[in-house]
Coordinates of C-alpha atoms in Angstrom, one line a residue:
X225 CA 120.9 25.1 74.2
X226 CA 121.9 25.8 77.8
X227 CA 125.6 25.6 76.8
X228 CA 125.0 28.2 74.1
X229 CA 123.2 30.4 76.6
X230 CA 126.2 30.2 78.9
X231 CA 128.5 31.2 76.1
X232 CA 126.4 34.2 75.1
X233 CA 126.0 35.4 78.7
X234 CA 129.8 35.1 79.2
X235 CA 130.3 37.3 76.1
X236 CA 127.7 39.8 77.5
X237 CA 129.6 39.8 80.7
X238 CA 132.8 40.6 78.8
X239 CA 131.1 43.5 77.0
X240 CA 129.7 44.8 80.3
X241 CA 133.1 44.6 81.9
X242 CA 134.7 46.7 79.2
X243 CA 131.8 49.3 79.5
X244 CA 132.3 49.5 83.3
X245 CA 136.0 50.0 83.0
X246 CA 135.5 52.7 80.3
X247 CA 133.0 54.7 82.3
X248 CA 134.9 54.3 85.6
X249 CA 138.2 55.6 84.0
X250 CA 136.4 58.3 82.1
X251 CA 134.7 59.6 85.3
X252 CA 138.0 59.8 87.2
X253 CA 140.4 60.8 84.5
X254 CA 138.2 62.0 81.8
X255 CA 139.2 65.7 82.0
X256 CA 142.9 64.7 82.3
X257 CA 142.6 62.4 79.2
X258 CA 140.9 65.2 77.3
X259 CA 143.7 67.6 78.3
X260 CA 146.4 65.0 77.2
X261 CA 144.7 64.6 73.8
X262 CA 144.4 68.3 73.3
X263 CA 148.1 68.9 74.2
X264 CA 149.4 66.1 72.0
X265 CA 148.4 67.5 68.6
X266 CA 151.5 69.6 68.0
X267 CA 153.7 66.7 67.1
X268 CA 152.7 63.6 65.3
X269 CA 154.5 61.1 67.5
X270 CA 153.0 62.6 70.6
X271 CA 149.5 62.4 69.2
X272 CA 150.1 58.7 68.3
X273 CA 151.4 57.9 71.8
X274 CA 148.5 59.8 73.4
X275 CA 146.0 57.7 71.3
X276 CA 147.8 54.5 72.5
X277 CA 147.8 55.5 76.1
X278 CA 144.2 56.8 76.4
X279 CA 142.8 53.7 74.7
X280 CA 144.8 51.5 77.0
X281 CA 143.2 53.2 79.9
X282 CA 139.6 53.3 78.7
X283 CA 139.8 49.8 77.1
X284 CA 138.1 50.9 73.9
X285 CA 139.2 52.6 70.7
X286 CA 135.5 53.5 70.2
X287 CA 135.6 55.6 73.4
X288 CA 138.7 57.4 72.2
X289 CA 137.1 57.9 68.8
X290 CA 134.1 59.5 70.5
X291 CA 136.3 61.9 72.4
X292 CA 138.3 62.9 69.3
X293 CA 135.1 63.3 67.3
X294 CA 133.8 65.8 70.0
X295 CA 137.1 67.7 69.7
X296 CA 137.0 67.9 66.0
X297 CA 133.3 68.9 65.9
X298 CA 134.2 71.8 68.3
X299 CA 137.2 72.9 66.2
X300 CA 139.7 72.0 69.0
X301 CA 141.7 69.5 66.9
X302 CA 142.6 69.5 63.2
X303 CA 141.6 66.6 61.0
X304 CA 145.2 65.3 60.4
X305 CA 146.2 65.2 64.1
X306 CA 142.9 63.5 65.0
X307 CA 143.6 60.8 62.4
X308 CA 147.0 60.2 64.1
X309 CA 145.3 59.8 67.5
X310 CA 142.8 57.3 66.1
X311 CA 145.7 55.3 64.6
X312 CA 147.3 55.2 68.0
X313 CA 144.0 54.1 69.5
X314 CA 144.0 51.0 67.3
X315 CA 147.4 50.1 68.6
X316 CA 146.3 50.7 72.2
X317 CA 143.4 48.3 71.8
X318 CA 145.7 45.6 70.4
X319 CA 148.1 46.0 73.3
X320 CA 145.3 45.7 75.9
X321 CA 144.2 42.5 74.2
X322 CA 147.6 41.1 74.8
X323 CA 147.6 42.1 78.5
X324 CA 144.2 40.7 79.2
X325 CA 145.0 37.3 77.8
X326 CA 147.8 36.7 80.2
X327 CA 146.9 34.2 83.0
X328 CA 145.4 36.7 85.5
X329 CA 142.6 34.5 86.8
X330 CA 143.9 34.9 90.4
X331 CA 143.5 38.7 90.0
X332 CA 139.8 38.6 89.1
X333 CA 138.3 38.0 92.6
X334 CA 140.6 40.5 94.2
X335 CA 139.6 43.2 91.8
X336 CA 135.9 42.6 92.1
X337 CA 136.1 42.5 95.9
X338 CA 138.2 45.7 96.1
X339 CA 136.0 47.4 93.5
X340 CA 132.7 46.6 95.2
X341 CA 133.9 47.7 98.7
X342 CA 135.3 51.0 97.5
X343 CA 132.5 51.8 95.0
X344 CA 129.7 51.2 97.5
X345 CA 131.4 53.0 100.4
X346 CA 132.6 56.0 98.4
X347 CA 130.4 56.1 95.3
X348 CA 130.7 59.8 94.7
X349 CA 134.5 60.1 95.1
X350 CA 137.3 59.5 92.7
X351 CA 138.3 56.4 94.8
X352 CA 134.8 55.0 94.3
X353 CA 135.1 55.4 90.6
X354 CA 138.5 53.7 90.6
X355 CA 136.7 50.9 92.4
X356 CA 134.1 50.8 89.6
X357 CA 136.9 50.4 87.0
X358 CA 138.3 47.6 89.2
X359 CA 135.0 45.8 89.1
X360 CA 134.9 46.1 85.3
X361 CA 138.5 44.7 85.0
X362 CA 137.7 41.9 87.3
X363 CA 134.6 41.0 85.3
X364 CA 136.6 41.0 82.0
X365 CA 139.0 38.5 83.5
X366 CA 136.2 36.4 84.9
X367 CA 134.3 36.5 81.5
X368 CA 137.3 35.2 79.7
X369 CA 137.5 32.2 82.0
X370 CA 133.7 31.6 81.6
X371 CA 134.0 31.8 77.8
X372 CA 136.7 29.1 77.7
X373 CA 134.6 26.9 80.0
X374 CA 131.4 27.5 78.0
X375 CA 133.0 27.1 74.6
X376 CA 134.6 23.7 75.4
X377 CA 131.4 21.6 75.2
X378 CA 130.4 23.4 72.0
X379 CA 133.7 22.6 70.3
X380 CA 133.0 18.9 70.8
X381 CA 129.8 19.1 68.7
X382 CA 130.5 17.8 65.2
X383 CA 127.9 20.0 63.6
X384 CA 129.5 23.2 65.0
X385 CA 133.0 22.1 63.9
X386 CA 131.6 21.4 60.4
X387 CA 130.1 24.9 60.2
X388 CA 133.3 26.7 61.2
X389 CA 135.4 24.3 59.1
X390 CA 133.3 25.2 56.1
X391 CA 134.5 28.8 56.4
X392 CA 138.1 27.8 56.0
X393 CA 138.3 29.0 52.4
X394 CA 135.9 32.0 52.7
X395 CA 138.0 35.0 53.9
X396 CA 135.3 37.5 53.0
X397 CA 132.7 35.8 55.2
X398 CA 135.2 35.6 58.0
X399 CA 135.8 39.3 57.7
X400 CA 132.0 40.0 57.9
X401 CA 131.7 37.8 61.0
X402 CA 134.6 39.7 62.7
X403 CA 132.9 43.0 61.8
X404 CA 129.6 41.7 63.2
X405 CA 131.3 40.6 66.4
X406 CA 132.8 44.0 66.9
X407 CA 129.6 45.9 66.2
X408 CA 127.3 43.6 68.3
X409 CA 129.7 43.8 71.3
X410 CA 130.4 47.5 70.6
X411 CA 134.1 46.7 71.1
X412 CA 136.8 45.4 68.8
X413 CA 138.7 44.5 72.0
X414 CA 135.9 42.1 73.1
X415 CA 135.6 40.7 69.6
X416 CA 139.4 39.9 69.5
X417 CA 139.4 38.4 73.0
X418 CA 136.5 36.2 72.1
X419 CA 138.1 35.1 68.8
X420 CA 141.4 34.2 70.6
X421 CA 139.4 32.1 73.1
X422 CA 137.5 30.3 70.4
X423 CA 140.7 29.7 68.5
X424 CA 142.4 28.3 71.6
X425 CA 139.5 25.7 72.0
X426 CA 140.0 24.7 68.3
X427 CA 136.5 25.8 67.4
X428 CA 137.7 28.3 64.9
X429 CA 140.5 27.5 62.4
X430 CA 143.5 29.7 62.6
X431 CA 143.2 31.3 59.1
X432 CA 139.5 32.1 59.9
X433 CA 140.5 33.5 63.3
X434 CA 143.0 35.9 61.7
X435 CA 140.5 37.1 59.2
X436 CA 138.0 37.6 62.0
X437 CA 140.6 39.8 63.8
X438 CA 141.0 41.9 60.7
X439 CA 137.2 42.1 60.4
X440 CA 136.8 43.2 64.0
X441 CA 139.0 46.2 63.2
X442 CA 136.7 47.0 60.3
X443 CA 133.7 46.7 62.6
X444 CA 135.2 49.2 65.0
X445 CA 135.6 51.6 62.0
X446 CA 131.9 51.2 61.0
X447 CA 130.9 51.7 64.7
X448 CA 132.7 55.1 64.7
X449 CA 131.1 55.9 61.4
X450 CA 127.6 55.2 62.8
X451 CA 128.5 57.3 65.9
X452 CA 129.3 60.3 63.7
X453 CA 125.7 60.5 62.3
X454 CA 124.3 63.9 63.0
X455 CA 127.8 65.4 63.5
X456 CA 129.4 68.0 61.3
X457 CA 131.3 67.4 58.1
X458 CA 134.7 67.5 59.8
X459 CA 133.7 64.7 62.2
X460 CA 132.4 62.5 59.4
X461 CA 135.6 63.1 57.5
X462 CA 137.6 61.9 60.5
X463 CA 135.8 58.6 60.9
X464 CA 135.7 58.0 57.2
X465 CA 139.5 58.5 57.1
X466 CA 140.0 56.1 59.9
X467 CA 137.8 53.5 58.2
X468 CA 139.7 53.9 54.9
X469 CA 142.9 53.3 56.7
X470 CA 141.5 50.1 58.1
X471 CA 140.2 49.0 54.7
X472 CA 143.6 49.7 53.1
X473 CA 145.2 47.5 55.8
X474 CA 142.7 44.8 55.2
X475 CA 143.2 44.8 51.4
X476 CA 147.0 44.6 51.8
X477 CA 147.0 41.7 54.4
X478 CA 144.1 39.4 53.6
X479 CA 145.5 37.9 50.4
X480 CA 148.5 36.7 52.4
X481 CA 146.6 35.1 55.3
X482 CA 146.7 31.6 53.8
X483 CA 150.5 31.8 53.3
X484 CA 151.0 33.2 56.8
X485 CA 148.8 30.5 58.3
X486 CA 150.8 27.8 56.6
X487 CA 154.1 29.3 57.8
X488 CA 152.9 29.6 61.4
X489 CA 151.5 26.0 61.6
X490 CA 155.0 24.5 61.2
X491 CA 156.0 26.0 64.6
X492 CA 153.0 24.5 66.5
X493 CA 152.4 27.8 68.4
X494 CA 149.3 28.1 70.7
X495 CA 146.4 29.4 68.5
X496 CA 145.3 32.0 71.1
X497 CA 148.8 33.4 71.3
X498 CA 149.1 33.6 67.5
X499 CA 145.7 35.5 67.2
X500 CA 146.7 38.0 69.9
X501 CA 150.2 38.7 68.6
X502 CA 148.9 38.9 65.0
X503 CA 146.4 41.5 66.3
X504 CA 149.2 43.5 67.9
X505 CA 151.6 43.3 65.0
X506 CA 149.0 43.9 62.3
X507 CA 147.7 47.1 64.0
X508 CA 151.2 48.3 64.8
X509 CA 152.6 47.9 61.3
X510 CA 149.4 49.1 59.6
X511 CA 149.2 52.3 61.7
X512 CA 153.0 53.1 61.4
X513 CA 152.8 52.7 57.6
X514 CA 149.7 54.9 57.5
X515 CA 151.2 57.7 59.6
X516 CA 152.8 59.5 56.5
X517 CA 149.5 59.3 54.7
X518 CA 147.4 61.3 57.3
X519 CA 147.7 64.6 55.5
X520 CA 146.7 63.1 52.0
X521 CA 143.9 61.2 53.7
X522 CA 142.6 64.5 55.3
X523 CA 142.6 66.2 51.9
X524 CA 140.9 63.2 50.3
X525 CA 138.1 63.0 52.9
X526 CA 137.6 66.8 52.7
X527 CA 137.0 66.4 49.0
X528 CA 134.7 63.4 49.5
X529 CA 132.5 65.1 52.2
X530 CA 131.6 68.7 51.5
X531 CA 130.2 71.2 54.0
X532 CA 126.4 71.1 54.2
X533 CA 125.2 74.7 54.1
X534 CA 121.8 73.6 55.5
X535 CA 123.5 72.0 58.5
X536 CA 125.7 75.0 59.0
X537 CA 122.7 77.3 59.1
X538 CA 120.6 75.0 61.3
X539 CA 120.2 76.0 64.9
X540 CA 121.9 73.3 66.9
X541 CA 124.0 73.0 70.0
X542 CA 127.7 73.0 69.4
X543 CA 129.2 71.6 72.5
X544 CA 126.7 69.2 74.1
X545 CA 128.5 65.9 73.3
X546 CA 126.5 62.9 74.3
X547 CA 129.7 60.8 74.5
X548 CA 130.9 62.9 77.5
X549 CA 127.9 62.0 79.6
X550 CA 129.8 59.1 81.2
X551 CA 132.3 61.6 82.4
X552 CA 130.6 64.2 84.6
X553 CA 133.5 66.7 84.6
X554 CA 133.6 66.7 80.8
X555 CA 129.8 66.9 80.5
X556 CA 129.6 69.8 82.9
X557 CA 132.4 71.6 80.9
X558 CA 130.5 71.1 77.7
X559 CA 127.3 72.5 79.4
X560 CA 129.3 75.5 80.6
X561 CA 130.5 76.2 77.1
X562 CA 127.0 76.0 75.7
X563 CA 125.7 78.2 78.4
X564 CA 128.3 80.8 77.5
X565 CA 127.1 80.6 74.0
X566 CA 123.5 81.2 75.3
X567 CA 125.0 84.3 77.1
X568 CA 126.4 85.5 73.7
X569 CA 123.0 85.1 72.1
X570 CA 121.3 87.1 74.9
X571 CA 124.0 89.9 74.5
X572 CA 123.2 90.0 70.8
X573 CA 119.5 90.4 71.6
X574 CA 120.5 93.3 73.8
X575 CA 122.3 94.9 71.0
X576 CA 119.4 94.3 68.7
X577 CA 117.0 95.9 71.3
X578 CA 119.2 99.0 71.5
X579 CA 119.1 99.3 67.7
X580 CA 115.3 99.1 67.7
X581 CA 115.3 101.7 70.6
X582 CA 117.3 103.9 68.3
X583 CA 114.7 103.7 65.6
X584 CA 116.1 100.8 63.5
X585 CA 112.9 98.8 63.0
X586 CA 114.5 96.1 60.8
X587 CA 116.3 94.7 63.8
X588 CA 113.0 93.6 65.4
X589 CA 113.0 90.4 63.2
X590 CA 116.7 89.7 64.2
X591 CA 115.8 89.8 67.9
X592 CA 112.9 87.4 67.3
X593 CA 115.2 85.0 65.5
X594 CA 117.8 85.2 68.4
X595 CA 114.9 84.5 70.8
X596 CA 114.2 81.2 69.0
X597 CA 117.9 80.3 69.2
X598 CA 118.0 81.1 72.9
X599 CA 115.0 78.9 73.5
X600 CA 116.6 76.1 71.5
X601 CA 119.9 76.3 73.5
X602 CA 118.2 76.5 76.8
X603 CA 116.1 73.4 76.0
X604 CA 119.2 71.5 74.8
X605 CA 121.2 72.4 77.9
X606 CA 118.4 71.4 80.2
X607 CA 117.8 68.0 78.5
X608 CA 121.6 67.4 78.4
X609 CA 122.1 68.0 82.1
X610 CA 119.0 65.9 82.8
X611 CA 120.7 62.9 81.2
X612 CA 123.7 63.3 83.4
X613 CA 123.6 60.4 86.0
X614 CA 123.1 62.2 89.4
X615 CA 124.6 59.4 91.4
X616 CA 127.9 59.9 89.8
X617 CA 128.2 63.5 90.7
X618 CA 130.5 64.6 93.6
X619 CA 129.4 67.4 95.9
X620 CA 131.3 70.0 93.9
X621 CA 129.9 68.7 90.6
X622 CA 126.4 68.7 92.0
X623 CA 126.8 72.4 93.0
X624 CA 128.1 73.2 89.5
X625 CA 125.3 71.3 87.9
X626 CA 122.7 73.4 89.8
X627 CA 124.6 76.6 89.0
X628 CA 124.6 75.8 85.2
X629 CA 120.9 75.0 85.3
X630 CA 120.0 78.2 87.2
X631 CA 122.2 80.3 85.0
X632 CA 120.6 78.9 81.8
X633 CA 117.2 79.5 83.3
X634 CA 118.1 83.1 84.1
X635 CA 119.5 83.7 80.6
X636 CA 116.4 82.2 79.0
X637 CA 114.2 84.4 81.1
X638 CA 116.3 87.4 80.2
X639 CA 115.8 86.5 76.5
X640 CA 112.0 86.5 77.1
X641 CA 112.2 90.0 78.7
X642 CA 114.4 91.5 75.9
X643 CA 112.1 90.1 73.2
X644 CA 109.1 91.6 75.0
X645 CA 110.9 95.0 75.5
X646 CA 111.8 95.1 71.8
X647 CA 108.3 94.3 70.7
X648 CA 106.8 97.0 73.0
X649 CA 109.3 99.6 71.8
X650 CA 108.5 98.6 68.2
X651 CA 104.7 98.8 68.6
X652 CA 104.2 101.5 71.2
X653 CA 106.9 104.0 70.2
X654 CA 108.1 103.4 66.6
X655 CA 104.7 102.2 65.4
X656 CA 102.8 105.3 66.5
X657 CA 105.7 107.7 65.8
X658 CA 106.3 108.6 69.5
X659 CA 109.8 109.2 70.8
X660 CA 111.4 109.4 74.1
X661 CA 112.7 112.7 75.5
X662 CA 116.4 113.4 75.0
X663 CA 117.1 113.0 78.7
X664 CA 115.0 109.8 78.9
X665 CA 116.8 108.4 75.8
X666 CA 120.2 109.2 77.4
X667 CA 119.2 107.4 80.6
X668 CA 118.0 104.3 78.7
X669 CA 121.3 104.2 76.8
X670 CA 123.3 104.5 80.0
X671 CA 121.4 101.5 81.5
X672 CA 121.8 99.5 78.3
X673 CA 125.6 100.0 78.4
X674 CA 125.6 99.0 82.1
X675 CA 123.6 95.9 81.3
X676 CA 126.0 94.7 78.6
X677 CA 129.0 95.3 80.9
X678 CA 127.3 93.4 83.8
X679 CA 126.4 90.5 81.5
X680 CA 130.0 90.2 80.3
X681 CA 131.2 90.3 83.9
X682 CA 128.6 87.7 84.9
X683 CA 129.7 85.3 82.1
X684 CA 133.3 85.7 83.3
X685 CA 132.4 84.9 86.9
X686 CA 130.3 81.9 85.7
X687 CA 133.3 80.5 83.8
X688 CA 136.1 81.2 86.2
X689 CA 134.4 81.4 89.6
X690 CA 136.7 84.4 90.5
X691 CA 135.9 85.8 93.9
X692 CA 137.1 89.3 93.2
X693 CA 135.0 89.5 90.0
X694 CA 132.0 88.1 91.9
X695 CA 132.3 90.9 94.4
X696 CA 132.6 93.4 91.6
X697 CA 129.5 92.0 90.0
X698 CA 127.5 92.3 93.3
X699 CA 128.6 95.9 93.7
X700 CA 127.7 96.6 90.1
X701 CA 124.2 95.2 90.8
X702 CA 123.6 97.5 93.7
X703 CA 124.9 100.5 91.7
X704 CA 122.6 99.7 88.8
X705 CA 119.6 99.4 91.1
X706 CA 120.4 102.9 92.6
X707 CA 120.9 104.4 89.2
X708 CA 117.7 102.8 87.9
X709 CA 115.8 104.3 90.9
X710 CA 117.3 107.7 90.3
X711 CA 116.2 107.6 86.6
X712 CA 112.7 106.6 87.7
X713 CA 112.5 109.6 89.9
X714 CA 114.0 111.8 87.1
X715 CA 111.2 110.6 84.8
X716 CA 108.5 111.5 87.3
X717 CA 110.2 114.9 87.7
X718 CA 109.9 115.4 83.9
X719 CA 106.2 114.5 84.1
X720 CA 105.8 117.1 86.9
X721 CA 107.2 119.7 84.5
X722 CA 104.8 118.5 81.8
X723 CA 107.4 117.3 79.3
X724 CA 105.2 116.2 76.4
X725 CA 107.5 113.5 75.1
X726 CA 107.8 112.0 78.6
X727 CA 104.1 112.1 79.1
X728 CA 103.5 110.3 75.7
X729 CA 106.0 107.5 76.5
X730 CA 105.6 107.4 80.3
X731 CA 104.1 103.9 80.5
X732 CA 106.6 102.4 78.1
X733 CA 109.5 104.2 79.7
X734 CA 108.7 103.0 83.2
X735 CA 108.1 99.5 82.0
X736 CA 111.5 99.5 80.3
X737 CA 113.2 100.7 83.6
X738 CA 111.5 97.9 85.5
X739 CA 112.5 95.3 82.8
X740 CA 116.1 96.5 82.9
X741 CA 116.1 96.2 86.6
X742 CA 114.9 92.6 86.3
X743 CA 117.5 91.8 83.6
X744 CA 120.3 93.1 85.8
X745 CA 119.2 90.9 88.7
X746 CA 119.1 87.9 86.4
X747 CA 122.6 88.6 85.1
X748 CA 124.1 89.2 88.5
X749 CA 122.6 86.2 90.2
X750 CA 125.6 84.1 89.3
X751 CA 127.8 86.1 91.7
X752 CA 126.0 84.7 94.7
X753 CA 126.9 81.1 93.8
X754 CA 130.6 82.0 94.0
X755 CA 130.2 84.0 97.1
X756 CA 128.1 81.4 98.9
X757 CA 130.8 78.8 98.2
X758 CA 133.4 81.2 99.5
X759 CA 131.4 81.8 102.7
X760 CA 130.9 78.0 103.2
X761 CA 134.7 77.4 102.8
X762 CA 135.5 80.2 105.2
X763 CA 133.0 78.9 107.7
X764 CA 134.5 75.4 107.5
X765 CA 138.0 76.8 108.0
X766 CA 136.8 78.7 111.0
X767 CA 135.2 75.6 112.6
X768 CA 138.4 73.7 111.9
X769 CA 140.5 76.4 113.6
X770 CA 138.2 76.3 116.7
X771 CA 138.5 72.5 116.9
X772 CA 142.3 72.7 116.6

């Protein structure tokens, strides 16, 4: 029992090591990997090589699949190029299995020592995250040694040998075991490495080991399929196409496993080497043969999975990809995109308010619907950023995190104000057939146009961090405040001249002016983040000049 526990803990260490490598690499190079994948889609061979390279770095085809799924769901990559990338990811996993099974036991303590020192001393820097990846790689190599040591006593047990020997003629059961290995360990790489180790000890017959390898590939496909739950139709088509490619490869190869095993046995090759090289060659040949079929597969899966009108109409975030949370730079970029979408919703609410102000009562319901959408987006952004591990954020990322949160809060508050303004105009003016004076209406329209312009500029500053635009936005805020003040005095002047329309709508008119002033302040707040950063950098440069 204790021996089995040692084996299971060694497998767990292997899985944990692959997870640490994946998260460490994604936190350091995640944005670069995302850019590489996005730029590779123009040519099929480049997309294939990009899939190989990215998977080799992150140690997991599942991680690559999650990245590609997020691209496809956001409409950044077409279905056929995404299928090519996933074929390359399968080859990348196979190549890394070959690398990790070389005799690198001497490297494990060095990687762990270097990784721990750099990670603990510089946790929030890129070097610290590289150290984190070093820890994971060292743990993988250590786990492989421990698996060999732990499995040796088990292989001596006659009962265990009989159990695995009884599987010698059952290829289907071996496929299921391989798929289960991959799904439990959440990594086909870990499943293949474990299978190679067990085959080397003689516990698993060679033909069963080869079937388990093929099954582990199927398991990774099922994992990706499970990860796509809740995604759009395009994402589900992608993982279905990848799984179908794996099934086709399985159907073509499994009938020949017994013949292949008999042929290999005459050469007395090491079982572990046979398993690893079979894994590499199987994936390489399968993926190359499937490359010409990506466009037909894309068409097939499109017919198999239709768009769901209910899902398309449902109010859901578009860009908050949970798979990116391990990579702060990617997660923050996703949150920025969703916040920009929230800004678009607020602008639509402004347009709807202006329509109601002009007398189009039917737009009141549209504004209320947009208010619900803005609340949903704000809540989703807030919860998404709350899930981002704070200890992994650099100083720059921490500042950006706070900026996104505050901007989302300001936009949500702006939505509340616009919804209330629309309701008040609808009930206090249109509902009782009262209208603003011509001059008052002209002033409100002028302020509305300024608000839309300032909101657009604010979203541009939020996205780009441009200093010049931030200064323009700050000046626009002051000009709006002065204009608003002048219009308030103009309304009081009309009251002094006993303008009947101004007197009837005075309370509403002054309330709208105050609300518009608040909206402008909320929109323009983003300028101060950029300007504060600029002031801090200038101050630091000044201190450095004095020291020099």
